[in-house]
Every structure is written in C-alpha cells, then in structure tokens.
Amino acid sequence: MGGPRFEPVRAVRAYERIVEQIEEAVESGALAPGQRLPSERDLMGQFSVSRSTVREALRVLQARGLVRSRPGDPNGAEVLPFTPAALHKSMTTLARVQGLSLAELVQFRMVLDSSANLLAARLRTDEQLAEMDAAIDRMREAVEQDYDAFSAADVAFHDAVARASRNKLIQICTEVVRSIVLGLVSGRIAEADDRVALMRRSIRHHEEVLAAVRAGDGPLAARLSRRTMYDYYVGYVPAEERAALRALLE
Amino acid sequence: MGGPRFEPVRAVRAYERIVEQIEEAVESGALAPGQRLPSERDLMGQFSVSRSTVREALRVLQARGLVRSRPGDPNGAEVLPFTPAALHKSMTTLARVQGLSLAELVQFRMVLDSSANLLAARLRTDEQLAEMDAAIDRMREAVEQDYDAFSAADVAFHDAVARASRNKLIQICTEVVRSIVLGLVSGRIAEADDRVALMRRSIRHHEEVLAAVRAGDGPLAARLSRRTMYDYYVGYVPAEERAALRALLE
DNA sequence: GCTAGTGCACTGGTCTGACCAGTAGGCTAT
DNA sequence: ATAGCCTACTGGTCAGACCAGTGCACTAGC
C-alpha cells in the first residue's frame, strides 16, 4: 500500500465552467450589479462553446439570482444586486418538501426575532427607535380599517428591529421566513372575526417590546418579543404542536 | 376611470412552465426521490417543445437541487431527496456578495445553537443525550492527535443538539452556516499553536453545556453554549467586531 | 431647428437535426 | 455458466435557423 492517493474526479460539464467563471466575477465584484454581460453570441465566442451551452450556463446563473436576461434587450444579461430571492426559493422548497409545519416556522421566527431584539436593545440608534415608533403609530392607524396596512406596519417594525441588530443574516432570514409564514396565515388572520382584538393586543405587546429595547434591556425585549409572536400566531397552530412553541417562553 | 383593473403580466417562457410543472410534482410528492424523469427526448414530446427548452428547464431544476442527470444513464434524470445544498449555495453567495463578516456568521451560529440548546433541554430524549455523550467522548479521544477528528466530533455534538430541538429549520440552518464558518477558519485552527489548549477548553465547555441540557435547564444551556462558541471563535474575529459577539453574552 | 415616426441591427427564446462519449443490459462465444 | 462484446439508448454539445421584441439612428414632416 502507500501508493499515491487519488481523488475522485467528477466530470465537469462545459456549462459548469462557464457558471463558475461568471459567478466568480460577480461574487468578487469584478462584475458589479447593473453591469451587462456580453450577448450570448459574444459569449459563445469568448468561451468557445455553442450557444446552447452558454444558455444553459445563463439559466443556472439566473436560477441563482445573479443575472437576469430580457428578450430583445440590445445589451446582454444584467448583473443583479443580491436579493434573497434564491434563498427564499430554496427555503420555500425546503418547507414544502420537508413538510415544515407552521409551528416550526413560527418557532424559528421567535428565535430570530428575539435575538434581533436582544441585539437591538444594545445596538439601536435613535433613528431606529424613531422608525419603530413610527411603525407602531401606523399599526394604530390601520387597526379596524385595513388589515393589509396593519400587517405592513407590523413588518416594518420587525424589519427596523432586525436592521438594528446589525446582523445581515438575521435580517435576511427574518425576511424570508416571515414571508413564508405570512403566506400561510395572512388570509386566515384577515378573515378572522376577532382580528381587531388580535391587532389591538399585538400593538400593546409591540409597545412593551419597544420600551424594553429603548431601555436597553435586551433579555426582557427578547422575552417579550417571543411572547408577542406566540400570542399572535398560536391560534393558527394545531393544539398538539403548541407545546414546542411554549418551550421558548420561560 | 373605473374600468376593469388589469394586472401586469410577465412573459412566461416555455422552460419556466416546465420547471413549474416538474417542481410542483416533486414538491407535492407525486414524484418521489429516487424516481426517474422520462428522458429528455420523451419530455420534449410530452411538453411539445424542443430538447433545448427541456434541457434549460432541467438545468434550472438541477440548480435548485431537485434533480440530477448523468450522461449515459439509460433512465432519465433522477429525483433527489431534499438536501440543503441549494440553500447552502445561496447562503454562500450571500456571504460573499454582501461581504458577511466572520463575526456575523459566528453571531448567527450563537443564536441558532443557543436556541437549539434551549429547546433540547426540554425536548431531548435519552438516546439523544447518549449521542451527545458519545460525541464528547470522541472529542476527548481526538485531542492531541487529529484536529479533523476533533472537529467532526464537535460537529456531531452540535448536530445532536440541533436534532433534539426538533426543529428542522434550526437543524438545516445550523448545518449550512456551520459549514461556511468552518470553511473560513478550520485551516487557521488546525495550524494554531495553541489548538490543543483550545480543544481542551472546548471539551470542558461542551461538558458544561451537556450537563445543563441533561438537567433540563434550558436558559443555562443556552447561555453556556453562546459562551462556548464565543470562546472558540473569538480569536479569529477582528478585535473591532468582538463587541457585537459579546452583546449576546449577558 | 426640432420632433415624431420608421427601419434596422441586434437581442434572447425556441426549434431542428446532428454527432459524440458514456452506460446498461442483452447476446454471443467460449 | 460466465466473460466479454454489441447495441440501443442516454445526456452533453454543436451548428444553423427563425421569430418576436427592443433600442437607436435615421429620416420625414413640422
């Protein structure tokens, strides 16, 4: 024994090499958002491949949210600024394929939101506090009239908290998971008979959370935010899964 | 005014319709993992499109991790069981494009791991406790000899905790973010002069965390786990970013 | 002079048809 | 019965074509 150890090789297709090269250029910043790729016919020359191969590479890059192409555009594909769209897509797939329950999703939101509040209580700026105030004001105005406006203001509050945490990963995951959760329940909330009471209570809870953030009491803000989210969604979680949510409330 | 309100339409390409249909079949379970798609030549008949169009659709599905095709395979593309590979890919892209710092990533791991511990303290089974014990044993054995084995045992411990949390989202995000973090620092740890001391201390910390989990003290386990991870990685985080990490330690 | 309209050159989306290397399974020769 | 070849497929790639849509330069009309 002891001969040279060989590594498994995998056949690398031509289009994958193209994906790698363009991906590298985008991620390294050599290709900035807004810039254009050469046209497909140019690229087939540059890479010495056929147009089909170029196109398959572009399809992959597009699926990853790095570029977008538009028929008829005299320029080539456009390099996109990063959006969590691809992340959102794969998380949605995850949710469907793995059969994620609403309870799991809400639980994850509780984790993210409480951590964001914990950090925000220490790191928030006065401007961010003002944003949170404004969001709660809009929630108050929207009550009894427009659930969509209420929900939007609610989202704005949580976004302000997430930004105040200064952790982009928290911000983006918050955004992604929230949109999945809202997709599952927003219709049911909008039609609920007791939605006005639910909204009023939610506003009160948000005020308490904000007070804790303002006071710099991170652990309290975190605890209250978990409670807030629990109360808001528990009615839509099957009874047998509620214990898992309560495990996050001390 | 007051005419019918029209909705914006977007041109839907043929390959997108194919992606949607196959995606739906996979996510709904109509196509189970391990099953095969018809061959590309069959699909072009079924969808009444050319092979290029079929192939572009398959490229997208492959980029999303739903199917895989292999040249020469007499069967068609294989439907894959869900893996977080696509999620991993888009998070890695996110990390690079948005310039996520190691501090942010570690902070996120602290959030996930502490939440997992909080839940695990209440929900863990005896089998899972045994797994955690075994993982720490392997960490002990690996010390002073093989950093890779130590790291693998460390990973196994955190995975056991994540599973004990019974939240798949936490498990998967843990896995994804951890692999990104390890990709950034594992080389530096393996070469560090004080790595043996670091490993010994880490083992002690893991023992304390496990004791808290065993005792059912979630808040304590959560706090200790944050401290454990902080100590393990703080040496690799630039001094000016450490404050953000410390914000998670009370 | 300026504007409104018209082509034109080029784009991406799709199609057709072809070739190649690789695979699996049946067939054949041993 | 088995070892090895054959064949009918597969996916990967290529070449060349057509179409509808786009932006821009040019032109006709004011």
Coordinates of C-alpha atoms (C1' of nucleotides) in Angstrom, one line a residue:
Chain A
M1 CA 0.0 0.0 0.0
G2 CA 1.0 3.6 0.3
G3 CA 0.9 4.5 -3.4
P4 CA -0.3 7.9 -4.4
R5 CA -3.8 8.6 -3.1
F6 CA -6.1 9.5 -6.0
E7 CA -9.0 11.8 -5.6
P8 CA -12.3 11.0 -7.1
V9 CA -12.9 13.1 -10.2
R10 CA -16.2 14.3 -11.4
A11 CA -16.9 15.1 -15.0
V12 CA -17.2 18.9 -15.3
R13 CA -19.5 20.0 -18.0
A14 CA -18.7 22.9 -20.1
Y15 CA -21.6 25.0 -18.9
E16 CA -20.5 24.5 -15.3
R17 CA -17.1 26.0 -16.1
I18 CA -18.9 29.0 -17.5
V19 CA -21.1 29.3 -14.5
E20 CA -18.1 29.2 -12.2
Q21 CA -16.2 31.9 -14.1
I22 CA -19.1 34.3 -14.2
E23 CA -20.1 33.5 -10.7
E24 CA -16.6 34.2 -9.5
A25 CA -16.6 37.5 -11.4
V26 CA -19.9 38.6 -9.8
E27 CA -19.1 37.5 -6.3
S28 CA -15.6 39.1 -6.4
G29 CA -17.2 42.3 -7.5
A30 CA -15.4 42.3 -10.9
L31 CA -18.9 42.4 -12.4
A32 CA -20.9 44.9 -10.4
P33 CA -24.7 44.9 -10.2
G34 CA -26.2 46.9 -13.1
Q35 CA -23.4 45.9 -15.5
R36 CA -24.1 43.9 -18.5
L37 CA -22.8 40.6 -19.7
P38 CA -21.8 40.3 -23.3
S39 CA -24.5 38.9 -25.6
E40 CA -25.0 35.2 -25.8
R41 CA -23.4 35.3 -29.2
D42 CA -20.4 37.1 -27.9
L43 CA -20.1 34.7 -25.0
M44 CA -20.1 31.7 -27.3
G45 CA -17.1 33.2 -28.9
Q46 CA -15.3 34.1 -25.7
F47 CA -15.9 30.7 -24.2
S48 CA -15.5 28.8 -27.4
V49 CA -18.7 26.9 -27.0
S50 CA -22.1 26.8 -28.7
R51 CA -24.9 29.0 -27.8
S52 CA -26.9 26.2 -26.2
T53 CA -24.0 25.7 -23.7
V54 CA -23.9 29.4 -23.0
R55 CA -27.6 29.5 -22.5
E56 CA -27.6 26.6 -20.1
A57 CA -25.0 28.4 -18.0
L58 CA -27.1 31.6 -18.0
R59 CA -30.1 29.6 -16.9
V60 CA -28.2 28.4 -13.9
L61 CA -26.9 31.8 -13.1
Q62 CA -30.4 33.2 -13.4
A63 CA -31.8 30.5 -11.1
R64 CA -29.3 31.6 -8.6
G65 CA -30.5 35.1 -8.9
L66 CA -27.2 36.5 -10.1
V67 CA -28.2 37.7 -13.5
R68 CA -31.4 38.3 -15.5
S69 CA -32.0 38.4 -19.2
R70 CA -34.7 40.0 -21.1
P71 CA -35.7 39.2 -24.7
G72 CA -34.9 41.9 -27.1
D73 CA -32.5 43.7 -24.8
P74 CA -29.7 45.1 -27.0
N75 CA -27.4 44.6 -24.1
G76 CA -26.6 41.3 -22.7
A77 CA -27.9 39.8 -19.4
E78 CA -27.9 42.2 -16.5
V79 CA -25.9 41.5 -13.3
L80 CA -28.4 41.8 -10.4
P81 CA -27.8 43.2 -7.0
F82 CA -28.1 40.4 -4.4
T83 CA -31.6 39.6 -3.3
P84 CA -32.6 36.8 -1.1
A85 CA -34.9 35.6 -3.8
A86 CA -32.9 32.4 -4.3
L87 CA -32.6 31.9 -0.6
H88 CA -36.4 32.4 -0.4
K89 CA -37.0 29.9 -3.2
S90 CA -34.9 27.2 -1.6
M91 CA -36.4 27.7 1.8
T92 CA -39.8 27.5 0.4
T93 CA -38.9 24.3 -1.3
L94 CA -37.5 23.1 2.0
A95 CA -40.7 24.0 3.7
R96 CA -42.8 22.1 1.2
V97 CA -40.6 19.0 0.6
Q98 CA -39.8 18.5 4.3
G99 CA -43.3 19.3 5.3
L100 CA -42.3 22.1 7.7
S101 CA -45.1 22.8 10.0
L102 CA -46.4 26.3 10.8
A103 CA -45.2 25.6 14.3
E104 CA -41.6 25.1 13.2
L105 CA -41.7 28.2 11.1
V106 CA -43.2 30.4 13.8
Q107 CA -40.7 28.9 16.3
F108 CA -37.9 29.9 14.0
R109 CA -39.3 33.4 13.8
M110 CA -39.4 33.6 17.5
V111 CA -35.8 32.6 17.7
L112 CA -34.7 35.2 15.1
D113 CA -36.9 38.0 16.3
S114 CA -36.0 37.6 19.9
S115 CA -32.3 37.5 19.0
A116 CA -32.7 40.6 16.9
N117 CA -34.4 42.3 19.9
L118 CA -31.7 41.2 22.2
L119 CA -29.0 42.8 20.0
A120 CA -31.2 45.8 19.1
A121 CA -31.6 46.7 22.7
R122 CA -27.8 47.3 22.9
L123 CA -27.0 48.5 19.4
R124 CA -30.0 50.5 18.3
T125 CA -29.6 54.1 17.2
D126 CA -32.1 56.9 17.9
E127 CA -33.1 56.9 14.3
Q128 CA -34.0 53.2 14.5
L129 CA -36.0 53.8 17.7
A130 CA -37.9 56.5 15.8
E131 CA -38.6 54.1 12.9
M132 CA -40.0 51.6 15.4
D133 CA -42.2 54.3 16.9
A134 CA -43.4 55.3 13.5
A135 CA -44.2 51.7 12.7
I136 CA -46.3 51.3 15.8
D137 CA -48.1 54.5 15.0
R138 CA -49.0 53.2 11.6
M139 CA -50.2 49.9 13.2
R140 CA -52.5 52.0 15.4
E141 CA -53.9 53.9 12.5
A142 CA -54.6 50.8 10.5
V143 CA -56.5 49.0 13.2
E144 CA -60.2 48.5 12.4
Q145 CA -59.8 49.5 8.8
D146 CA -57.2 47.8 6.8
Y147 CA -55.5 44.5 7.8
D148 CA -53.0 44.8 5.0
A149 CA -51.8 48.2 6.2
F150 CA -51.6 46.8 9.7
S151 CA -49.6 43.9 8.5
A152 CA -47.3 46.1 6.5
A153 CA -46.6 48.3 9.6
D154 CA -46.0 45.2 11.7
V155 CA -43.5 44.0 9.1
A156 CA -41.8 47.4 9.1
F157 CA -41.4 47.3 12.9
H158 CA -39.8 43.9 12.8
D159 CA -37.6 45.0 10.0
A160 CA -36.4 48.0 11.9
V161 CA -35.5 45.7 14.8
A162 CA -33.7 43.4 12.5
R163 CA -31.7 46.2 11.0
A164 CA -30.9 47.5 14.5
S165 CA -29.4 44.1 15.3
R166 CA -26.7 44.9 12.6
N167 CA -26.6 41.3 11.5
K168 CA -27.5 40.9 7.9
L169 CA -28.0 37.2 8.2
I170 CA -30.7 37.8 10.8
Q171 CA -32.3 40.5 8.6
I172 CA -32.4 38.3 5.6
C173 CA -33.6 35.1 7.3
T174 CA -36.2 37.1 9.1
E175 CA -37.5 38.5 5.8
V176 CA -37.5 35.1 4.1
V177 CA -39.2 33.1 6.9
R178 CA -41.7 35.8 7.6
S179 CA -42.9 35.9 4.0
I180 CA -43.4 32.1 4.2
V181 CA -45.3 32.3 7.4
L182 CA -47.5 35.2 6.2
G183 CA -48.2 33.3 3.0
L184 CA -49.6 30.5 5.2
V185 CA -51.7 32.5 7.6
S186 CA -52.3 36.1 6.5
G187 CA -55.5 35.1 4.7
R188 CA -56.8 33.4 7.8
I189 CA -56.0 36.4 10.0
A190 CA -57.6 38.8 7.6
E191 CA -60.8 36.9 7.8
A192 CA -60.8 36.2 11.5
D193 CA -63.7 37.5 13.5
D194 CA -61.5 38.6 16.4
R195 CA -58.8 40.2 14.3
V196 CA -59.4 43.6 15.7
A197 CA -58.9 42.4 19.2
L198 CA -55.8 40.5 18.0
M199 CA -54.4 43.6 16.4
R200 CA -55.0 45.7 19.5
R201 CA -53.3 43.2 21.7
S202 CA -50.4 43.0 19.3
I203 CA -50.0 46.7 19.4
R204 CA -49.8 46.7 23.1
H205 CA -47.3 43.9 23.0
H206 CA -45.2 45.8 20.5
E207 CA -45.2 48.8 22.7
E208 CA -43.8 46.8 25.6
V209 CA -41.1 45.3 23.4
L210 CA -40.1 48.7 22.2
A211 CA -40.0 50.1 25.7
A212 CA -37.6 47.3 26.6
V213 CA -35.4 48.0 23.6
R214 CA -35.4 51.7 24.4
A215 CA -34.4 50.9 28.0
G216 CA -31.6 48.8 26.7
D217 CA -32.9 45.7 28.5
G218 CA -32.1 43.0 25.9
P219 CA -33.2 39.9 27.7
L220 CA -36.5 41.5 28.5
A221 CA -37.0 42.6 24.9
A222 CA -36.2 39.2 23.7
R223 CA -38.6 37.5 26.1
L224 CA -41.4 39.9 25.3
S225 CA -40.9 39.5 21.6
R226 CA -41.2 35.8 21.9
R227 CA -44.4 36.2 23.9
T228 CA -45.7 38.7 21.3
M229 CA -45.2 36.4 18.4
Y230 CA -46.6 33.4 20.3
D231 CA -49.8 35.2 21.1
Y232 CA -50.2 36.4 17.6
Y233 CA -49.8 33.0 15.9
V234 CA -50.8 30.5 18.5
G235 CA -54.4 30.5 17.3
Y236 CA -53.3 29.1 14.0
V237 CA -51.1 26.4 15.3
P238 CA -52.6 23.0 15.9
A239 CA -53.0 22.3 19.6
E240 CA -50.7 19.4 19.6
E241 CA -47.8 21.5 18.3
R242 CA -48.2 24.4 20.7
A243 CA -46.0 22.8 23.4
A244 CA -43.0 23.2 21.2
L245 CA -43.7 26.9 20.9
R246 CA -44.3 27.3 24.6
A247 CA -40.9 25.7 25.2
L248 CA -39.4 29.0 24.0
L249 CA -41.3 31.0 26.7
E250 CA -39.8 30.7 30.1
Chain B
M1 CA -61.8 55.8 -14.7
G2 CA -63.2 52.8 -13.0
G3 CA -62.7 50.4 -15.8
P4 CA -61.5 46.9 -15.2
R5 CA -58.3 46.8 -13.3
F6 CA -55.7 45.0 -15.3
E7 CA -52.8 43.1 -13.7
P8 CA -49.3 43.3 -15.0
V9 CA -48.4 40.3 -17.0
R10 CA -45.0 38.9 -17.3
A11 CA -43.9 36.9 -20.2
V12 CA -43.6 33.3 -19.1
R13 CA -41.0 31.4 -21.1
A14 CA -41.7 27.8 -22.1
Y15 CA -38.9 26.4 -20.0
E16 CA -40.4 28.1 -16.9
R17 CA -43.7 26.4 -17.4
I18 CA -41.8 23.1 -17.5
V19 CA -39.9 24.0 -14.3
E20 CA -43.1 24.8 -12.6
Q21 CA -44.8 21.6 -13.5
I22 CA -41.9 19.3 -12.5
E23 CA -41.3 21.4 -9.4
E24 CA -44.9 21.0 -8.4
A25 CA -44.8 17.3 -9.0
V26 CA -41.7 16.9 -6.8
E27 CA -42.8 19.2 -4.0
S28 CA -46.2 17.6 -3.8
G29 CA -44.7 14.2 -3.6
A30 CA -46.1 13.0 -6.9
L31 CA -42.5 12.4 -7.9
A32 CA -40.7 10.8 -5.0
P33 CA -36.9 10.9 -4.5
G34 CA -35.2 8.1 -6.4
Q35 CA -37.8 8.1 -9.1
R36 CA -36.7 8.9 -12.6
L37 CA -38.0 11.5 -15.0
P38 CA -38.6 10.5 -18.6
S39 CA -35.7 11.0 -20.9
E40 CA -35.1 14.4 -22.4
R41 CA -36.4 13.1 -25.8
D42 CA -39.5 11.8 -24.1
L43 CA -40.1 15.1 -22.3
M44 CA -39.8 17.1 -25.4
G45 CA -42.7 15.1 -26.7
Q46 CA -44.8 15.3 -23.5
F47 CA -44.3 19.1 -23.3
S48 CA -44.3 19.7 -27.0
V49 CA -41.2 21.7 -27.0
S50 CA -37.7 21.2 -28.4
R51 CA -34.9 19.5 -26.5
S52 CA -33.1 22.8 -25.8
T53 CA -36.1 24.0 -23.9
V54 CA -36.4 20.8 -21.9
R55 CA -32.7 21.0 -21.1
E56 CA -32.9 24.6 -19.9
A57 CA -35.7 23.6 -17.6
L58 CA -33.7 20.6 -16.3
R59 CA -30.7 22.9 -15.7
V60 CA -32.8 25.1 -13.5
L61 CA -34.2 22.2 -11.6
Q62 CA -30.8 20.8 -11.2
A63 CA -29.5 24.2 -9.9
R64 CA -32.3 24.0 -7.3
G65 CA -31.2 20.6 -6.2
L66 CA -34.4 18.8 -7.2
V67 CA -33.0 16.5 -9.9
R68 CA -29.7 15.3 -11.2
S69 CA -28.8 13.9 -14.6
R70 CA -25.9 11.8 -15.5
P71 CA -24.6 11.3 -19.0
G72 CA -25.2 7.9 -20.4
D73 CA -27.8 6.9 -17.9
P74 CA -30.4 4.9 -19.7
N75 CA -33.0 6.2 -17.3
G76 CA -33.8 9.9 -17.2
A77 CA -32.9 12.4 -14.6
E78 CA -33.2 11.3 -11.0
V79 CA -35.4 13.0 -8.5
L80 CA -33.2 13.8 -5.5
P81 CA -34.1 13.8 -1.8
F82 CA -34.0 17.3 -0.4
T83 CA -30.6 18.4 0.6
P84 CA -29.8 21.9 1.8
A85 CA -27.2 22.2 -1.0
A86 CA -29.2 24.9 -2.8
L87 CA -29.7 26.7 0.5
H88 CA -26.0 26.4 1.2
K89 CA -25.2 27.7 -2.2
S90 CA -27.3 30.8 -1.9
M91 CA -26.2 31.5 1.6
T92 CA -22.6 31.2 0.5
T93 CA -23.3 33.6 -2.3
L94 CA -25.0 35.9 0.2
A95 CA -21.9 35.7 2.4
R96 CA -19.6 36.7 -0.4
V97 CA -21.7 39.3 -2.2
Q98 CA -22.8 41.0 0.9
G99 CA -19.4 40.7 2.4
L100 CA -20.7 38.9 5.5
S101 CA -18.0 39.1 8.2
L102 CA -16.9 36.1 10.3
A103 CA -18.4 37.9 13.2
E104 CA -21.8 38.0 11.7
L105 CA -21.7 34.3 10.9
V106 CA -20.5 33.3 14.3
Q107 CA -23.1 35.5 15.9
F108 CA -25.7 33.7 13.9
R109 CA -24.4 30.4 14.9
M110 CA -24.5 31.5 18.5
V111 CA -28.2 32.4 18.0
L112 CA -29.0 29.1 16.4
D113 CA -27.0 26.9 18.7
S114 CA -28.2 28.6 21.9
S115 CA -31.8 28.3 20.7
A116 CA -31.3 24.6 19.9
N117 CA -29.9 24.1 23.4
L118 CA -32.8 25.9 25.0
L119 CA -35.2 23.6 23.2
A120 CA -33.1 20.5 23.6
A121 CA -33.0 20.9 27.3
R122 CA -36.8 20.4 27.3
L123 CA -37.3 18.0 24.5
R124 CA -34.2 15.8 24.4
T125 CA -34.6 12.0 24.6
D126 CA -32.3 9.7 26.4
E127 CA -30.9 8.5 23.1
Q128 CA -30.0 12.0 22.1
L129 CA -28.3 12.6 25.4
A130 CA -26.3 9.4 24.8
E131 CA -25.3 10.7 21.3
M132 CA -24.1 13.9 22.9
D133 CA -22.1 11.9 25.4
A134 CA -20.5 9.8 22.7
A135 CA -19.6 12.9 20.7
I136 CA -17.8 14.4 23.6
D137 CA -16.0 11.1 24.2
R138 CA -14.8 11.2 20.6
M139 CA -13.7 14.8 21.1
R140 CA -11.6 13.7 24.1
E141 CA -10.0 10.9 22.1
A142 CA -9.2 13.1 19.2
V143 CA -7.4 15.8 21.2
E144 CA -3.7 16.0 20.6
Q145 CA -3.8 13.8 17.6
D146 CA -6.2 14.7 14.9
Y147 CA -7.9 18.1 14.6
D148 CA -10.1 16.8 11.8
A149 CA -11.5 14.1 14.0
F150 CA -12.0 16.6 16.8
S151 CA -13.9 18.9 14.5
A152 CA -16.0 16.0 13.3
A153 CA -16.9 15.0 16.8
D154 CA -17.7 18.7 17.6
V155 CA -20.0 18.8 14.7
A156 CA -21.7 15.6 15.7
F157 CA -22.4 17.1 19.2
H158 CA -24.0 20.2 17.8
D159 CA -25.9 18.2 15.3
A160 CA -27.3 16.0 18.1
V161 CA -28.4 19.1 19.9
A162 CA -30.0 20.5 16.8
R163 CA -31.9 17.3 16.2
A164 CA -33.0 17.3 19.8
S165 CA -34.6 20.7 19.3
R166 CA -37.0 19.0 16.9
N167 CA -36.9 22.0 14.6
K168 CA -35.8 21.1 11.1
L169 CA -35.2 24.7 10.2
I170 CA -32.8 25.1 13.0
Q171 CA -31.1 21.9 12.1
I172 CA -30.6 22.8 8.5
C173 CA -29.5 26.4 9.1
T174 CA -27.1 25.2 11.7
E175 CA -25.6 22.8 9.2
V176 CA -25.4 25.4 6.4
V177 CA -23.9 28.3 8.5
R178 CA -21.5 26.0 10.3
S179 CA -20.0 24.7 7.1
I180 CA -19.5 28.3 5.9
V181 CA -17.8 29.2 9.2
L182 CA -15.6 26.1 9.2
G183 CA -14.6 26.8 5.6
L184 CA -13.3 30.2 6.8
V185 CA -11.5 29.2 9.9
S186 CA -10.8 25.5 10.1
G187 CA -7.5 25.8 8.4
R188 CA -6.4 28.5 10.9
I189 CA -7.5 26.5 13.9
A190 CA -5.7 23.3 12.6
E191 CA -2.5 25.3 12.3
A192 CA -2.8 27.3 15.6
D193 CA -0.1 26.7 18.1
D194 CA -2.5 26.7 21.0
R195 CA -5.0 24.5 19.4
V196 CA -4.6 21.7 21.9
A197 CA -5.4 24.1 24.8
L198 CA -8.3 25.4 22.7
M199 CA -9.7 21.9 22.2
R200 CA -9.3 21.0 25.9
R201 CA -11.2 24.1 26.9
S202 CA -13.8 23.5 24.3
I203 CA -14.4 20.0 25.7
R204 CA -14.8 21.3 29.2
H205 CA -17.3 23.8 27.9
H206 CA -19.2 21.2 26.0
E207 CA -19.4 19.1 29.1
E208 CA -21.0 22.0 31.0
V209 CA -23.5 22.6 28.2
L210 CA -24.4 19.0 28.2
A211 CA -24.9 18.9 31.9
A212 CA -27.3 21.8 31.7
V213 CA -29.2 20.1 28.9
R214 CA -29.4 16.9 30.9
A215 CA -30.6 18.8 33.9
G216 CA -33.3 20.4 31.8
D217 CA -32.1 23.9 32.4
G218 CA -32.7 25.5 29.0
P219 CA -31.7 29.1 29.7
L220 CA -28.4 27.9 31.3
A221 CA -27.6 25.6 28.4
A222 CA -28.4 28.4 26.0
R223 CA -26.1 30.8 27.9
L224 CA -23.3 28.3 28.2
S225 CA -23.5 27.4 24.5
R226 CA -23.1 31.0 23.5
R227 CA -20.1 31.4 25.7
T228 CA -18.6 28.1 24.4
M229 CA -18.9 29.3 20.8
Y230 CA -17.7 32.8 21.6
D231 CA -14.5 31.4 23.3
Y232 CA -13.9 29.0 20.5
Y233 CA -14.0 31.6 17.7
V234 CA -13.3 34.9 19.3
G235 CA -9.6 34.6 18.5
Y236 CA -10.3 34.7 14.8
V237 CA -12.6 37.6 14.9
P238 CA -11.1 41.1 14.4
A239 CA -10.9 43.0 17.6
E240 CA -13.3 45.7 16.5
E241 CA -16.1 43.2 15.7
R242 CA -15.9 41.3 19.0
A243 CA -18.2 43.7 20.8
A244 CA -21.1 42.5 18.6
L245 CA -20.4 39.0 19.7
R246 CA -20.2 39.9 23.3
A247 CA -23.6 41.6 23.1
L248 CA -25.0 38.0 23.0
L249 CA -23.4 37.1 26.3
E250 CA -25.1 38.6 29.3
Chain C
dG1 C1' -34.4 73.5 -35.8
dC2 C1' -36.9 70.0 -33.5
dT3 C1' -40.0 66.3 -33.1
dA4 C1' -42.5 62.1 -34.5
dG5 C1' -42.2 58.2 -36.8
dT6 C1' -39.9 54.4 -39.2
dG7 C1' -36.4 50.9 -40.1
dC8 C1' -32.7 48.3 -38.9
dA9 C1' -29.5 45.7 -36.4
dC10 C1' -29.3 43.1 -32.8
dT11 C1' -31.1 40.7 -28.7
dG12 C1' -32.9 36.5 -26.3
dG13 C1' -36.3 32.4 -26.9
dT14 C1' -37.2 28.5 -29.5
dC15 C1' -36.7 24.9 -32.9
dT16 C1' -34.4 21.3 -35.8
dG17 C1' -31.2 18.0 -36.6
dA18 C1' -26.9 16.1 -35.9
dC19 C1' -22.7 13.9 -33.5
dC20 C1' -20.2 12.1 -29.6
dA21 C1' -18.9 9.6 -25.3
dG22 C1' -20.8 7.0 -21.9
dT23 C1' -23.9 3.5 -19.8
dA24 C1' -26.8 -0.8 -19.1
dG25 C1' -28.4 -4.9 -20.5
dG26 C1' -28.9 -8.5 -23.7
dC27 C1' -26.3 -11.5 -26.8
dT28 C1' -22.7 -14.3 -28.1
dA29 C1' -18.7 -17.1 -27.9
dT30 C1' -16.2 -19.5 -25.0
Chain D
dA1 C1' -22.2 -20.6 -16.6
dT2 C1' -19.5 -16.8 -17.5
dA3 C1' -16.6 -13.3 -19.7
dG4 C1' -16.8 -10.2 -23.0
dC5 C1' -18.7 -7.7 -26.8
dC6 C1' -22.9 -5.1 -29.2
dT7 C1' -26.4 -2.3 -29.4
dA8 C1' -29.8 0.8 -28.3
dC9 C1' -30.3 4.1 -25.7
dT10 C1' -28.8 8.2 -22.6
dG11 C1' -27.2 13.2 -21.7
dG12 C1' -23.7 16.8 -23.4
dT13 C1' -22.5 19.6 -27.1
dC14 C1' -22.6 21.7 -31.5
dA15 C1' -24.3 24.1 -35.8
dG16 C1' -27.6 26.8 -38.1
dA17 C1' -32.1 28.7 -38.5
dC18 C1' -36.4 31.6 -37.4
dC19 C1' -39.2 34.7 -34.7
dA20 C1' -40.8 38.5 -31.7
dG21 C1' -39.2 42.0 -29.2
dT22 C1' -36.0 46.1 -28.2
dG23 C1' -33.2 50.4 -28.6
dC24 C1' -31.1 53.6 -31.6
dA25 C1' -30.1 56.0 -35.6
dC26 C1' -32.0 57.9 -39.2
dT27 C1' -35.5 60.3 -41.7
dA28 C1' -39.7 62.7 -42.9
dG29 C1' -42.6 66.2 -41.6
dC30 C1' -43.5 70.2 -39.0

